[in-house]
Short mmCIF file of C-alpha atoms in Angstrom, two decimals:
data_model
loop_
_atom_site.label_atom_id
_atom_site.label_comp_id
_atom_site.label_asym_id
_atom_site.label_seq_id
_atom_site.Cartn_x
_atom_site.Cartn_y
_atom_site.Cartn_z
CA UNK A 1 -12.96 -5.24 4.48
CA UNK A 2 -14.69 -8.78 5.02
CA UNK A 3 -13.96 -10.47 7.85
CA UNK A 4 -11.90 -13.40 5.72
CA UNK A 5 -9.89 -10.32 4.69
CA UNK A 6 -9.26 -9.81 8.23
CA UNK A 7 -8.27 -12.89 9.16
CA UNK A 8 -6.36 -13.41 5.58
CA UNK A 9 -2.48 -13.12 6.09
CA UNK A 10 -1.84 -11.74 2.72
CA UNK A 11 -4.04 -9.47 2.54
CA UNK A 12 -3.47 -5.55 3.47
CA UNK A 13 -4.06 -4.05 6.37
CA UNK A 14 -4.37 -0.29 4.95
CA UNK A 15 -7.25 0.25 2.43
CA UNK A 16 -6.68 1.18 -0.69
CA UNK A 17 -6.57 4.87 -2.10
CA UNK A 18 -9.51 4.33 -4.10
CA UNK A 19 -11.20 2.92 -0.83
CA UNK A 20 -10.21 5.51 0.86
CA UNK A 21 -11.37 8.63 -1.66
CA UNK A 22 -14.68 6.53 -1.76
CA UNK A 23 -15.12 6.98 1.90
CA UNK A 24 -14.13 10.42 1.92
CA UNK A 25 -16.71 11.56 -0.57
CA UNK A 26 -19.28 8.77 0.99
CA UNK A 27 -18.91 10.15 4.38
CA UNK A 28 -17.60 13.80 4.55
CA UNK A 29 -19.99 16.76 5.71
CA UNK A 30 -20.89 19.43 3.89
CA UNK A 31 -19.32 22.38 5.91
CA UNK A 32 -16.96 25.70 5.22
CA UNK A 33 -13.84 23.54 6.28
CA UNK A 34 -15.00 20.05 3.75
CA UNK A 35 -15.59 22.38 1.13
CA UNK A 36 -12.39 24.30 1.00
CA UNK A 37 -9.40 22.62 -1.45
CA UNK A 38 -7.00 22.42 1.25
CA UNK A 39 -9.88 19.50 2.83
CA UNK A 40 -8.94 17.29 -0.84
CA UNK A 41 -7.30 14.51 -0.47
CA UNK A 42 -3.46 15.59 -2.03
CA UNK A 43 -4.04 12.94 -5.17
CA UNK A 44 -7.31 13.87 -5.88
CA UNK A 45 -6.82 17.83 -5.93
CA UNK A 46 -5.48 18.79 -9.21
CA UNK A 47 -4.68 22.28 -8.24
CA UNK A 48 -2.64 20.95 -5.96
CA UNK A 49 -0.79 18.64 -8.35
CA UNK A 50 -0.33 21.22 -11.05
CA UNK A 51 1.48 23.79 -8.89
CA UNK A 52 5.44 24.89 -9.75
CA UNK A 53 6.88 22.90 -7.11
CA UNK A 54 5.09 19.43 -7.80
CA UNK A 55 7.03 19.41 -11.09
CA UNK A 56 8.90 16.44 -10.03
CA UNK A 57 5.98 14.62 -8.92
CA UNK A 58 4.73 15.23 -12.34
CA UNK A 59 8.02 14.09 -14.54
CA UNK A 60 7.76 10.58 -12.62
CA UNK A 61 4.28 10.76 -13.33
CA UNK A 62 4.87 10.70 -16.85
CA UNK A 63 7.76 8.04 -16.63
CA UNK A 64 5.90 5.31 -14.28
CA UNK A 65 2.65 5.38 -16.39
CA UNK A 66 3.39 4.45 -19.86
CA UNK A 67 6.41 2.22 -18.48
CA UNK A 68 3.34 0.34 -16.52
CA UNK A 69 1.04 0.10 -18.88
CA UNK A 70 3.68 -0.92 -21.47
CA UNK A 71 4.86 -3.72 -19.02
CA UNK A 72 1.23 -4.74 -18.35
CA UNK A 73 0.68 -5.40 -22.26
CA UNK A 74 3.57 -7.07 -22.29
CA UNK A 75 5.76 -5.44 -25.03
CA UNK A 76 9.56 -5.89 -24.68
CA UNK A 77 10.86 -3.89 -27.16
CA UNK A 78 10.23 -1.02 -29.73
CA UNK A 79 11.11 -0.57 -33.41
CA UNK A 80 10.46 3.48 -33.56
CA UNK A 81 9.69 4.96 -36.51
CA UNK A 82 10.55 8.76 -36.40
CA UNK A 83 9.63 11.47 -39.52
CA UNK A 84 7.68 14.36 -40.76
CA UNK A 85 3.51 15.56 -40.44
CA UNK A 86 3.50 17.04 -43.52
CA UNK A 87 4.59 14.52 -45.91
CA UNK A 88 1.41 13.16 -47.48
CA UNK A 89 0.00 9.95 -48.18
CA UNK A 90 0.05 8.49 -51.69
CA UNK A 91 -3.39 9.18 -52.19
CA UNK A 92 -3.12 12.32 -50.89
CA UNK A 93 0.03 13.67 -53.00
CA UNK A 94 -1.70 15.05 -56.36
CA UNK A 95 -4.46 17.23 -54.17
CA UNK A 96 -1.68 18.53 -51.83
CA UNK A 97 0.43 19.75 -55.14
CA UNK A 98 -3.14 21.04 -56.67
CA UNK A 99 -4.41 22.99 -53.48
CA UNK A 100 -1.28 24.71 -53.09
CA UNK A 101 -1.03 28.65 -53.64
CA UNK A 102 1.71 29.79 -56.56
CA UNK A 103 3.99 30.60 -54.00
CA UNK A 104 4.11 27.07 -52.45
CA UNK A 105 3.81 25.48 -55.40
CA UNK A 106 7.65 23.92 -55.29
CA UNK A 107 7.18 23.11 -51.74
CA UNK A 108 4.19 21.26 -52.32
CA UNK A 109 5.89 19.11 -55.27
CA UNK A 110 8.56 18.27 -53.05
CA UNK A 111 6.58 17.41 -50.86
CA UNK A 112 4.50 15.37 -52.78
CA UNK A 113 7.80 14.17 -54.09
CA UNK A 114 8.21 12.53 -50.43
CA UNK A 115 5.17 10.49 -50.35
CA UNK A 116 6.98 7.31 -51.19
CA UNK A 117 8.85 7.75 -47.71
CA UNK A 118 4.55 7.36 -46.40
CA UNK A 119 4.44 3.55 -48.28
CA UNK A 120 8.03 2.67 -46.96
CA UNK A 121 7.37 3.21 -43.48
CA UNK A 122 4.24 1.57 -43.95
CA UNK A 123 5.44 -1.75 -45.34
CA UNK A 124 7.95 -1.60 -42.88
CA UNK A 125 5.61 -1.77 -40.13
CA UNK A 126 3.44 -4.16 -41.85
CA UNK A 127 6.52 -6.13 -42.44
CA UNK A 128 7.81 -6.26 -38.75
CA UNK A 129 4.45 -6.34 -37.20
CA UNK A 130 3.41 -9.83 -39.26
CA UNK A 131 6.31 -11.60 -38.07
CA UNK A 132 5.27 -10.87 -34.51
CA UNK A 133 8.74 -11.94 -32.87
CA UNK A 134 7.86 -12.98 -29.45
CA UNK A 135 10.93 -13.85 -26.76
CA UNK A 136 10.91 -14.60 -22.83
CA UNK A 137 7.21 -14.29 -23.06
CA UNK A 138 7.80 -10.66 -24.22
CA UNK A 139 6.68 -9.12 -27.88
CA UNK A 140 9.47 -7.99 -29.23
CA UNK A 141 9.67 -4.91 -32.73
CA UNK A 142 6.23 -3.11 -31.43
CA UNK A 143 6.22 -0.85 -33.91
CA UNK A 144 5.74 2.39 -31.54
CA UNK A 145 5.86 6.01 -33.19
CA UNK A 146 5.13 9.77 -32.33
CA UNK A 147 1.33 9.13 -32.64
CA UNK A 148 0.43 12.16 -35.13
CA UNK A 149 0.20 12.05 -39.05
CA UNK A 150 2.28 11.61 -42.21
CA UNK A 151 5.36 9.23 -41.62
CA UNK A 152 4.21 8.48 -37.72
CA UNK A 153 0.45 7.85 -39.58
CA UNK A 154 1.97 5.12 -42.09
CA UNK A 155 3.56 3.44 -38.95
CA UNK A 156 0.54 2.95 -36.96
CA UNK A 157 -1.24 1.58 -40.21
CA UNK A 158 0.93 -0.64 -41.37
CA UNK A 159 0.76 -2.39 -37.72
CA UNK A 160 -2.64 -2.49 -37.75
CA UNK A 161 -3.43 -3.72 -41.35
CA UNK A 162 -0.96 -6.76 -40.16
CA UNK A 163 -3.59 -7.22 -37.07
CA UNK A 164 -1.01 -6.29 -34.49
CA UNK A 165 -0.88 -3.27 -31.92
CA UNK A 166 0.84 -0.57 -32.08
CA UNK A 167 2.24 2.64 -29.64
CA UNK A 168 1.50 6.57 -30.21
CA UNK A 169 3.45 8.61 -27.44
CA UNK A 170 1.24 11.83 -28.26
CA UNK A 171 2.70 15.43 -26.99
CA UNK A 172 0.25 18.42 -26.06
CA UNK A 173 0.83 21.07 -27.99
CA UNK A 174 -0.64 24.77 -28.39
CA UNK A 175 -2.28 23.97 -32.15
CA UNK A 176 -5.28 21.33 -32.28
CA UNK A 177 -3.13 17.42 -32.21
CA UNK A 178 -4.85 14.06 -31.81
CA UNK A 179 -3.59 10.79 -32.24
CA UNK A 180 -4.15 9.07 -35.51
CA UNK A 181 -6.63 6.80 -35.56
CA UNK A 182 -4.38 3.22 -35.99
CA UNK A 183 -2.42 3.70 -32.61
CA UNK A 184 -4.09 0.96 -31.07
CA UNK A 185 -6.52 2.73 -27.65
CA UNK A 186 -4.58 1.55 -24.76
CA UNK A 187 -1.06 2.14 -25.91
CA UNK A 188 -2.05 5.50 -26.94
CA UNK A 189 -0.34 7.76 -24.71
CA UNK A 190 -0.38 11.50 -24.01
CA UNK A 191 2.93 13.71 -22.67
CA UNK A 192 3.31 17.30 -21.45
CA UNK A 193 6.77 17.25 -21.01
CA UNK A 194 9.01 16.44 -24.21
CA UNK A 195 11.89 15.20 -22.48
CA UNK A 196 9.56 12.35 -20.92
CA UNK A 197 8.48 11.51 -24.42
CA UNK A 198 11.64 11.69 -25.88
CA UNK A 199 12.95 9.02 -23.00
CA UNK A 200 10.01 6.37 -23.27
CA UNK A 201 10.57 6.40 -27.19
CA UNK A 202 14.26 5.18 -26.59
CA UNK A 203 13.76 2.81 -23.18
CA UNK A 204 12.61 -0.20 -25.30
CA UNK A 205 13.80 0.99 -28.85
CA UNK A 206 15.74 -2.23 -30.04
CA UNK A 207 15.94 -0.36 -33.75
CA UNK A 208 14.69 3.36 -34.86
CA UNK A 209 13.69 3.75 -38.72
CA UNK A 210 14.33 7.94 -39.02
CA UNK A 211 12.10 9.22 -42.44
CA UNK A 212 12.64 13.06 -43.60
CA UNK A 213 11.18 15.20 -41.21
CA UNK A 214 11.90 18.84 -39.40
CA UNK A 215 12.37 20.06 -36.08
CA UNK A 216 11.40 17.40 -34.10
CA UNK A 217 12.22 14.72 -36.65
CA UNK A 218 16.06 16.32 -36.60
CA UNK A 219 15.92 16.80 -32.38
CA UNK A 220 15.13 13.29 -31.76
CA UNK A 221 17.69 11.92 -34.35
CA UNK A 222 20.35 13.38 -33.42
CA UNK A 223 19.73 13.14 -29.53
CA UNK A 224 19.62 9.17 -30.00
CA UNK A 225 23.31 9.77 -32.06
CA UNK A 226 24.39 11.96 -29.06
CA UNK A 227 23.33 8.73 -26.79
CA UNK A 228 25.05 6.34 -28.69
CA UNK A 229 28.65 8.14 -30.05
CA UNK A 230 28.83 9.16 -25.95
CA UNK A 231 27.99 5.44 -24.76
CA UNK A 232 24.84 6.53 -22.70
CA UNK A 233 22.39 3.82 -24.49
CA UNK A 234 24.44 0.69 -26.31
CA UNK A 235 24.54 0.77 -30.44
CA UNK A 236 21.66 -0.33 -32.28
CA UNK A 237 20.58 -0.48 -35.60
CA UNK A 238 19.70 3.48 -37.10
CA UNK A 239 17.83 3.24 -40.64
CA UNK A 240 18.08 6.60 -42.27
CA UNK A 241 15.49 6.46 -45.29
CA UNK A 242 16.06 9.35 -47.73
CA UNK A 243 20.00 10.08 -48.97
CA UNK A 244 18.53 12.66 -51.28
CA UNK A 245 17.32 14.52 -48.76
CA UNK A 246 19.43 14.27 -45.74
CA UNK A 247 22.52 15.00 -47.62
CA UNK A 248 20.88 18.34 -49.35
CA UNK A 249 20.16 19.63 -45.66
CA UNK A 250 22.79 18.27 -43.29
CA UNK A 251 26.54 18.19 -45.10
CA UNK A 252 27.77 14.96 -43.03
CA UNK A 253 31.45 15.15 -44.45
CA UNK A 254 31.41 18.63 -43.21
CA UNK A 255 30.80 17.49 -40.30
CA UNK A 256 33.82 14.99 -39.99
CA UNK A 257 35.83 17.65 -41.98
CA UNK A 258 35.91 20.28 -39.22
CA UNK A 259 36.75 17.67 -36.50
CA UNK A 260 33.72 18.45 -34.24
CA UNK A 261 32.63 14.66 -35.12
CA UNK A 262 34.76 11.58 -35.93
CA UNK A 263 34.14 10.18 -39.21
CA UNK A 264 33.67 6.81 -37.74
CA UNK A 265 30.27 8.88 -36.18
CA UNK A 266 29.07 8.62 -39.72
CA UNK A 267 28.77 4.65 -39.49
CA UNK A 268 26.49 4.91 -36.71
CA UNK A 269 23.79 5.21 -38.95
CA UNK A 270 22.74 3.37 -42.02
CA UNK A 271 21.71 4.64 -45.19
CA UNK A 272 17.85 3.36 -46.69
CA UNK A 273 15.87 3.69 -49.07
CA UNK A 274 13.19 0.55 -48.97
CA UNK A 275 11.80 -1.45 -46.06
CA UNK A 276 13.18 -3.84 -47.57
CA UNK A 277 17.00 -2.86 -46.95
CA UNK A 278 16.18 -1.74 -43.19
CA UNK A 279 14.22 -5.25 -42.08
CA UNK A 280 17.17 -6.70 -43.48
CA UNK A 281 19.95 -4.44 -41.34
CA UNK A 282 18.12 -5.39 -38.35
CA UNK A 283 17.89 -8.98 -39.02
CA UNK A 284 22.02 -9.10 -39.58
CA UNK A 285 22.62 -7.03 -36.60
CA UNK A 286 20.17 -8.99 -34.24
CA UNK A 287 20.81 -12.38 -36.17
CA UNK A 288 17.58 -13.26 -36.83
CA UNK A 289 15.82 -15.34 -38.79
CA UNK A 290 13.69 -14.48 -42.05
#
């Protein structure tokens, strides 16, 4: 510390941790008590941090940093864009239907089938992305998605052909997973813990475009229905692309039927089949402009 610092009212009187780890490795002996891990400084040992009880330390972790950074690059709010890995690209379609063994021969033409759900959630993003909506100073419809391939590929794309940025929120899992390679650098962000993930894709969603998908796909769907038929998050527009599909997996009037949802549940979501039709829900329920 200078001594203007020291004579500066604003400024702190306690360095700062990264001072302070630069001393300690500056100025600390080598003996058998420096060298042990219980001699680390508590942020700086990661054996430390990555024991059992330090899981809660670890959860806010993962909430404060990408709710920083986000702040920091000043995006206000999120259009999500939620669907499968495996659906390919146009381009990709007719050697995904001609690499595939006998046996997954149907799958792979359904598959291929899907590929028009890649384009849609890419001119959607384009779409959104070239208007870039800006309010209080804040950018508003970043298109953010789950960072990986397929539907969450076309996403990150279509931002980045319009110019704009774009968010991956990344998971680690045990098989090889990267994020693709249009989430712009510094919103790309990487979670251990799903539920974290799963929170910071919903804190500044303002609308959620949900494409065929599985597992995940179905989890995060139906956790953001749970959210808003229970009144924990407020109502916002949910653009379900693909009738076909979602009514030959999930019978919705079955649902209603048995009573364990209300048919007014149904009209929480809205049915899609264009980007087109879902820009144009958003716009009516947020009353903007063209």
């Amino acid at each position: 510390m200078t001594e203007r610092e020291e004579r500066d009212l604003s400024s702190r009187k306690f360095y700062r941790a990264e001072q302070e780890a630069a001393f300690s490795e500056k100025s600390t002996p080598d003996t058998p008590q420096t060298r042990h891990p219980a001699y680390r400084l508590a942020f700086q040992d990661t054996d430390f941090l990555l024991r059992e009880e330090l899981r809660p330390i670890r959860f806010q972790l993962e909430l404060l940093k990408p709710e920083m950074l986000l702040d920091e690059a000043g995006v206000g709010s999120t259009l999500v864009m939620y669907g499968s890995a495996r659906i390919p690209s146009p381009e990709h379609a007719d050697v995904l239907v001609k690499n595939a063994a006998p046996e997954n021969a149907a799958v792979a033409e359904r598959l291929a089938a899907k590929a028009k759900y890649y384009d849609e959630a890419y001119k959607l993003a384009k779409m959104v992305s070239e208007r870039a909506i800006v309010e209080n100073g804040k950018r508003q419809f970043v298109i953010c998605s789950g960072g990986g391939p397929s539907i969450m590929e076309a996403a990150n794309r279509g931002a980045s052909d319009a110019g704009a940025e774009s968010i991956g929120l990344n998971i680690v899992l045990p098989h090889e997973q990267a994020p693709n390679r249009f989430v712009t650098p510094y919103l790309s962000f990487q979670f251990h813990y799903f539920a974290l993930r799963k929170m910071h894709f919903l804190l500044r969603a303002k609308a959620v475009a949900v494409f065929p998908g599985g597992f995940g796909t179905f989890d995060e769907f139906f956790e953001l229905l749970t959210l808003i038929q229970t009144g924990k998050i407020r109502p916002m527009p949910i653009l379900l692309f693909g009738k076909d599909f979602w009514t030959r997996v999930i019978d919705w009037e079955a649902f209603a039927e048995e009573g364990t949802i209300s048919k007014a549940d149904l009209d929480l979501f809205r049915w899609c089949e264009t980007a087109d039709e879902a820009w144009a829900h958003i716009r009516a329920f947020y009353e903007l402009g063209d």
